[in-house]
Tab-separated table of C-alpha atoms in Angstrom:
chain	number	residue	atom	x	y	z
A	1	UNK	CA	-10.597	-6.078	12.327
A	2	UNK	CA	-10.171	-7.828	8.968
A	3	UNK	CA	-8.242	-6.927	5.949
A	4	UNK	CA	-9.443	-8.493	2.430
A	5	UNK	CA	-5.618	-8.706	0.339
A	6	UNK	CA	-7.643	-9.346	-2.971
A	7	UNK	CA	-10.973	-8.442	-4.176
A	8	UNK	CA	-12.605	-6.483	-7.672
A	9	UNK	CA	-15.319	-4.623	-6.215
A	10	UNK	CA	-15.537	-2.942	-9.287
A	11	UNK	CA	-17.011	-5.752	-10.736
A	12	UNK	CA	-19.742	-4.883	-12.455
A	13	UNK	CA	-21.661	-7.846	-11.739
A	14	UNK	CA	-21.958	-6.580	-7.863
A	15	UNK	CA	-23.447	-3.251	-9.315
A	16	UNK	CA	-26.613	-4.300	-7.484
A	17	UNK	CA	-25.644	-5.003	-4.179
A	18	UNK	CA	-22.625	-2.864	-3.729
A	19	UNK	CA	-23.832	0.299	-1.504
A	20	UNK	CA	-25.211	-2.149	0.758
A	21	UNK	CA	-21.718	-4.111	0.671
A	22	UNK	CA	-20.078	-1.328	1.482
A	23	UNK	CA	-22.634	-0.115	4.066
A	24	UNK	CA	-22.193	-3.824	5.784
A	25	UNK	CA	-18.329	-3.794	6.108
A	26	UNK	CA	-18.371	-2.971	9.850
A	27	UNK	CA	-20.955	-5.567	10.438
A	28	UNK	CA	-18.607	-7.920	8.967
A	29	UNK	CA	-15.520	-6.172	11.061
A	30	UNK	CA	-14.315	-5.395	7.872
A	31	UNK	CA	-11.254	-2.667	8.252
A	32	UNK	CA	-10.372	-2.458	4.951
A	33	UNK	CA	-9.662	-4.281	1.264
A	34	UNK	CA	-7.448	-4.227	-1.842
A	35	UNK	CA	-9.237	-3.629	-4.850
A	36	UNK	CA	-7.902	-4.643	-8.162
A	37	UNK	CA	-8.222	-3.503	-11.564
A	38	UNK	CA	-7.036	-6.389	-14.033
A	39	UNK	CA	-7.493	-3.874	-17.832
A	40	UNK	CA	-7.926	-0.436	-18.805
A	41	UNK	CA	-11.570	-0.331	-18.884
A	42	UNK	CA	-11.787	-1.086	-14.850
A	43	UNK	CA	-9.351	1.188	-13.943
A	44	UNK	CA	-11.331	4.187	-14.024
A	45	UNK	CA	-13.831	2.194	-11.502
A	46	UNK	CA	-11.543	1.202	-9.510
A	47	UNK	CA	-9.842	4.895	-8.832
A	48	UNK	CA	-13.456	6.295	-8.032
A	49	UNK	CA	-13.988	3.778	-5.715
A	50	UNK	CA	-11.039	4.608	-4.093
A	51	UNK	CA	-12.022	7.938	-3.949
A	52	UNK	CA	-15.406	7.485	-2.655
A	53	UNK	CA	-14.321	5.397	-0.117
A	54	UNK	CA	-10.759	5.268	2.364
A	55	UNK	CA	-11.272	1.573	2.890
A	56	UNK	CA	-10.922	0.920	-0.504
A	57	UNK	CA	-6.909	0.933	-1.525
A	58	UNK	CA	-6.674	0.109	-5.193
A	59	UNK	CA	-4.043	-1.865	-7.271
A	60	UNK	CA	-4.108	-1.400	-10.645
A	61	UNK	CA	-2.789	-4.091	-13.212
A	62	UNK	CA	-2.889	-5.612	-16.261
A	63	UNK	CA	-4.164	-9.152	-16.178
A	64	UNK	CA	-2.949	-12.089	-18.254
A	65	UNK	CA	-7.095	-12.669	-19.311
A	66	UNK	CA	-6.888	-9.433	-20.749
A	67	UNK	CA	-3.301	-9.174	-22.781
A	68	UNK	CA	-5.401	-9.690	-25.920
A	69	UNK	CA	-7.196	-6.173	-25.480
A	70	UNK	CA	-4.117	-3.882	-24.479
A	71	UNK	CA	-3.548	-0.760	-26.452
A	72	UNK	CA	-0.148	0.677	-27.464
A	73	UNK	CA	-0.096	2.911	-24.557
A	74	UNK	CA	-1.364	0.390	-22.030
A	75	UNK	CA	2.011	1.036	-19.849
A	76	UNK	CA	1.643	5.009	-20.008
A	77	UNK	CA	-1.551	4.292	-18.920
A	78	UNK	CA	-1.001	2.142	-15.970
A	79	UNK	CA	1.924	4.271	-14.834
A	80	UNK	CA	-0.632	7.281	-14.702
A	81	UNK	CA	-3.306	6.039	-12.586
A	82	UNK	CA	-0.257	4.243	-10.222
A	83	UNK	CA	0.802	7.725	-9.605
A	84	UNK	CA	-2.195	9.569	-9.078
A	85	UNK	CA	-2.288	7.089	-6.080
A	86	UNK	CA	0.319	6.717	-4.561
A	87	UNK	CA	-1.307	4.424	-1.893
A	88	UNK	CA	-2.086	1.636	-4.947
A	89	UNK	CA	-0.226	-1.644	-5.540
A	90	UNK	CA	0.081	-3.137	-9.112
A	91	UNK	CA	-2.221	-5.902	-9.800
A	92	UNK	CA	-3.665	-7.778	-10.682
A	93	UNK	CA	-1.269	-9.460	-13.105
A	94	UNK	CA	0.439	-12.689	-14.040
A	95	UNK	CA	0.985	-15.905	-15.473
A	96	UNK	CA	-1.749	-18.425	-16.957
A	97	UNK	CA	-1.393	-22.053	-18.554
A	98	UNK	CA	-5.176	-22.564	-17.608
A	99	UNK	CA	-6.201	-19.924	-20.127
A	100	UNK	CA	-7.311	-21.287	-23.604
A	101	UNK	CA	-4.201	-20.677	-26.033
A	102	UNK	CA	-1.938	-18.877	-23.748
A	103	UNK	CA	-0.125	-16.298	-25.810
A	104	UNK	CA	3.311	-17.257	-23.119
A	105	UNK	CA	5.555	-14.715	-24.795
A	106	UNK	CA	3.077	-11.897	-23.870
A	107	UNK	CA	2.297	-13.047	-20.565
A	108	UNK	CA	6.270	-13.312	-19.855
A	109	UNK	CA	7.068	-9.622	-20.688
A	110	UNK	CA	4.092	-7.822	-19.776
A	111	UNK	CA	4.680	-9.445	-16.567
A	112	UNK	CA	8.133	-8.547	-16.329
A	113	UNK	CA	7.209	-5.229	-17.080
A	114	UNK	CA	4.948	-4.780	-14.127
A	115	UNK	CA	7.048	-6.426	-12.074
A	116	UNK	CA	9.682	-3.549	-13.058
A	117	UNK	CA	7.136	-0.504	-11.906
A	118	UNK	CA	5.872	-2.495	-8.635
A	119	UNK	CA	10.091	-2.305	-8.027
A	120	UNK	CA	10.545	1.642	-10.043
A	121	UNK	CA	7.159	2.913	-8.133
A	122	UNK	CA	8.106	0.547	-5.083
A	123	UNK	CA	4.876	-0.309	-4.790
A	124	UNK	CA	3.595	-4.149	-3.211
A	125	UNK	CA	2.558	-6.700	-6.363
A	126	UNK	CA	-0.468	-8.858	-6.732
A	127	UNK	CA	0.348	-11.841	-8.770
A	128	UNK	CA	-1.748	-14.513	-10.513
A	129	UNK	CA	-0.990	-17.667	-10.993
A	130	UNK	CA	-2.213	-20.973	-12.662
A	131	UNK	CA	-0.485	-23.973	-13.909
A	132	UNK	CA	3.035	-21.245	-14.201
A	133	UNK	CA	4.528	-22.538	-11.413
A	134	UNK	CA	8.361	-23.189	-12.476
A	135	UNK	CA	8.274	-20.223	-14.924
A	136	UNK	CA	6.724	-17.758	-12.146
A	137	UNK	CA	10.017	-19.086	-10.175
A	138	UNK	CA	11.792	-18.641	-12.744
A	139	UNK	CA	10.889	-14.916	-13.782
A	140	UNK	CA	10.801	-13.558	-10.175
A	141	UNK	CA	14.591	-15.103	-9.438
A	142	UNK	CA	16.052	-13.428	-13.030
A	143	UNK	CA	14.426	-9.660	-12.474
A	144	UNK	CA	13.990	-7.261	-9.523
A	145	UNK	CA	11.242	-7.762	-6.931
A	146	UNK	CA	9.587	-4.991	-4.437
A	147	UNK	CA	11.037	-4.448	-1.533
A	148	UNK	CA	7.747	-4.433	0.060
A	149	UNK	CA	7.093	-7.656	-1.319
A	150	UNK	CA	4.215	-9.162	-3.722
A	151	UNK	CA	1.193	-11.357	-3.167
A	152	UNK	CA	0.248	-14.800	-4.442
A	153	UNK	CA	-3.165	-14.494	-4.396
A	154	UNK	CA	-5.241	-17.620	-3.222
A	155	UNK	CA	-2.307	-19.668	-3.671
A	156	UNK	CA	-3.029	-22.799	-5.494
A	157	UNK	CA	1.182	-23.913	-6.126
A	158	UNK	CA	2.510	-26.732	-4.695
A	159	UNK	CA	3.645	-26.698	-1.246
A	160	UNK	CA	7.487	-28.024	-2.169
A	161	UNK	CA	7.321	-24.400	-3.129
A	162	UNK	CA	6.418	-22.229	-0.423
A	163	UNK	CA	10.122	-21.877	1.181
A	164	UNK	CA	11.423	-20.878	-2.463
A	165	UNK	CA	8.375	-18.189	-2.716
A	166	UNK	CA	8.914	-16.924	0.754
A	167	UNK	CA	12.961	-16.020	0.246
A	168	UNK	CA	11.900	-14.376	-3.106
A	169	UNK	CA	9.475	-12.104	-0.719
A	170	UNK	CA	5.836	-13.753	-1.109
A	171	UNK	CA	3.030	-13.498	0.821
A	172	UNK	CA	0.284	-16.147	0.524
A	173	UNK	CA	-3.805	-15.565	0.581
A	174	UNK	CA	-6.550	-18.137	1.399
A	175	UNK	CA	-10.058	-16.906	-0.183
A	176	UNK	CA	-13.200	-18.481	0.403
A	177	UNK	CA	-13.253	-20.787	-2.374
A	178	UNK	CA	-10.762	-23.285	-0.184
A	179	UNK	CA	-14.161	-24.358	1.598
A	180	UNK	CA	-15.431	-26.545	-1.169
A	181	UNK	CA	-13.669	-30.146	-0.226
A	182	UNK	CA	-12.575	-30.687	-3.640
A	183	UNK	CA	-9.841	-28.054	-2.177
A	184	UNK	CA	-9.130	-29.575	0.917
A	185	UNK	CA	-5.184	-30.233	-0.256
A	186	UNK	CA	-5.046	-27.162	-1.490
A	187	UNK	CA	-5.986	-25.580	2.155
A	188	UNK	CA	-3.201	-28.073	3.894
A	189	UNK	CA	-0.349	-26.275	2.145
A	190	UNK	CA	-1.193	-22.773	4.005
A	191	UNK	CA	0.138	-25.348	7.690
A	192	UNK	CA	3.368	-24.748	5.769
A	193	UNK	CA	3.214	-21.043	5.632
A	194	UNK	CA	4.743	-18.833	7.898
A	195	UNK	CA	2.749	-17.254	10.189
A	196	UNK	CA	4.228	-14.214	9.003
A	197	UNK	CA	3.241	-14.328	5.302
A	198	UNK	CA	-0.206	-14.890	5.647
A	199	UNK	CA	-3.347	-13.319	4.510
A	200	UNK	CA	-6.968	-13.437	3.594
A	201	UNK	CA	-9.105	-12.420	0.828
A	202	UNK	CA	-12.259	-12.972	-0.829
A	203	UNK	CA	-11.646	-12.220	-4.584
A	204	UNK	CA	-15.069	-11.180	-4.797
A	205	UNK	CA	-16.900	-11.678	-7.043
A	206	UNK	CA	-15.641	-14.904	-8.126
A	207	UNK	CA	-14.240	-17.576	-5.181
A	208	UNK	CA	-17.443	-18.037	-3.952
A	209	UNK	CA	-17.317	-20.591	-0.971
A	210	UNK	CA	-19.780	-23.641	-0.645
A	211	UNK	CA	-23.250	-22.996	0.117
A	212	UNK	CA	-22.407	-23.988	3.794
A	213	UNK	CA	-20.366	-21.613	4.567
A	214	UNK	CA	-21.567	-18.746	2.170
A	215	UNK	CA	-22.376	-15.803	4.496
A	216	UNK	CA	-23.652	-13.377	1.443
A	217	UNK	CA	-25.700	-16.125	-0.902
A	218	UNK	CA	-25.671	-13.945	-3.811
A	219	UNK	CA	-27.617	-14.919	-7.310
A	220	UNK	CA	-25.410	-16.925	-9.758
A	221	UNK	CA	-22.638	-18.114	-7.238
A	222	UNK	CA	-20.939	-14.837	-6.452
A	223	UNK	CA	-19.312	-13.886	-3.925
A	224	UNK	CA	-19.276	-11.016	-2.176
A	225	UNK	CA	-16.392	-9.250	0.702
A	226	UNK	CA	-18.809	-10.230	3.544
A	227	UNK	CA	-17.235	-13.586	3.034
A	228	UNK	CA	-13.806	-12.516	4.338
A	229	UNK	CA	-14.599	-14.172	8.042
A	230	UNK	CA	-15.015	-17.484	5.935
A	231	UNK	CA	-11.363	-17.330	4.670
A	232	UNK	CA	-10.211	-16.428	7.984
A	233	UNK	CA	-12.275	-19.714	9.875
A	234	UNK	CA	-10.764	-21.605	6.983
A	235	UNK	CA	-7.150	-21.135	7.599
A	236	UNK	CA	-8.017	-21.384	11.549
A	237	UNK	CA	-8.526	-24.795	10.424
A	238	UNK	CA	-5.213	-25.858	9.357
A	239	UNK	CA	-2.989	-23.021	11.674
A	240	UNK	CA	-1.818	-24.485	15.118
A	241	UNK	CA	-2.607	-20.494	16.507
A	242	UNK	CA	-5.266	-19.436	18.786
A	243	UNK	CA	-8.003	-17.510	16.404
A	244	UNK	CA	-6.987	-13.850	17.771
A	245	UNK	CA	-3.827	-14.350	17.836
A	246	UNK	CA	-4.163	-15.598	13.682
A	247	UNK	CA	-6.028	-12.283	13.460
A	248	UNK	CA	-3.517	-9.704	14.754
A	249	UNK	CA	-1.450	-11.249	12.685
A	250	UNK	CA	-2.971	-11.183	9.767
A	251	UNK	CA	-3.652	-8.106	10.479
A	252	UNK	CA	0.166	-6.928	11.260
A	253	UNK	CA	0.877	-8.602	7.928
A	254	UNK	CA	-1.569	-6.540	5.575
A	255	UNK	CA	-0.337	-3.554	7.179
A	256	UNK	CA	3.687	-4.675	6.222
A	257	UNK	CA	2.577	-5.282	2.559
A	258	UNK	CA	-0.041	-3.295	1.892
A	259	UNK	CA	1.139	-0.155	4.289
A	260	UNK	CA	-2.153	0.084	5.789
């Protein structure tokens, strides 16, 4: 059975298709998936998921798209819905030199901060990362990190830096969007991960593989968790394991971060 590491299901972009998402997980062998909220205004969608549904855990987090629109009590706010479930990681949040006028400052202490209640709450992280490389180094070597350990979701970094990430506790995702062969390089570096610090996801609805592969072929190029089985023949590609035994893994490493 598969685990998606990263998805928002919330989305409301899926709103028409996701019952019958849901309904098509075990056709998919689809155990179970991470769920993330990335503002205030998704968390609420997020948590009822959750509570709809056991194969949805949540993760609730502030994302660095979203700084802009926090409220005073933003923290408060996160803190609460983290401990109404106690099952939930924190994400998704991060760093971002992609964005338009990154607001840097921000992004370094509000993720700071929810690095500091992934390690208070010891709860696993979901990080984001573009273009932050050296100061995402930098920032997880200078404060606490969870004990359970944090994900780099669809990890895009270099691959010089894999070792460094891996003492500082990472995990590593591939998501469907590692198809297109613009991405091919970017697929190589996950030969350099440990076996052991590997997962998938789909980061539904956005990561959409190429029409090739696509599984789901959804209006507008999203993406959908049925794609999860992509990600994992993707990473089959560049891992010297036999397929079931990349599987158990994979699974066995969800399990460690995620606790499920």
């Amino acid at each position: 059975m598969l685990f998606d590491a990263h998805n928002h299901l919330q989305d409301p972009r899926l709103d028409p298709w996701r019952a019958s998402m849901l309904d098509d997980l075990p056709r998919h062998g689809i155990a179970g998936m991470v769920v993330n909220g990335t503002r205030a205004a998704d968390w609420p969608a997020v948590a009822a998921l959750a509570r709809a549904d056991a194969r949805v855990q949540p993760a609730f987090g502030l994302h660095p798209w979203h700084l802009e629109g926090r409220g005073p009590d933003w923290l408060a706010e996160l803190e609460g819905w983290l401990r109404r479930f106690p099952e939930a990681g924190v994400g998704e949040f991060g760093l971002d030199r992609w964005m338009r006028d990154p607001d840097l400052p921000s992004q370094r202490e509000c993720f700071v901060t929810q690095l500091d209640l992934a390690v208070r709450l010891q709860r696993p992280a979901t990080i984001h990362c573009l273009r932050a490389w050296g100061l995402l180094e930098q920032l997880l070597r200078e404060s606490p990190r969870p004990g359970r350990g944090f994900l780099l979701h669809s990890y895009g970094g270099p691959v010089e830096m894999v070792p460094i990430f891996v003492r500082l506790g990472a995990y590593f995702s591939v998501s469907p969007w590692f198809g297109h062969p613009a991405k091919a390089d970017r697929l190589a570096v996950f030969r350099q991960v440990p076996l052991e610090r590997l997962l998938i996801e789909t980061d539904a609805p956005d990561m959409a593989p190429p029409a090739e592969l696509d599984r789901e072929s959804l209006p507008h190029g999203l993406n959908a968790p049925g794609n999860l089985r992509v990600s994992l023949e993707l990473l089959a590609r560049v891992r010297p394991e036999p397929p079931e035994v990349l599987e158990a893994q994979l699974a066995e490493n969800h399990r460690r971060l995620f606790g499920r």
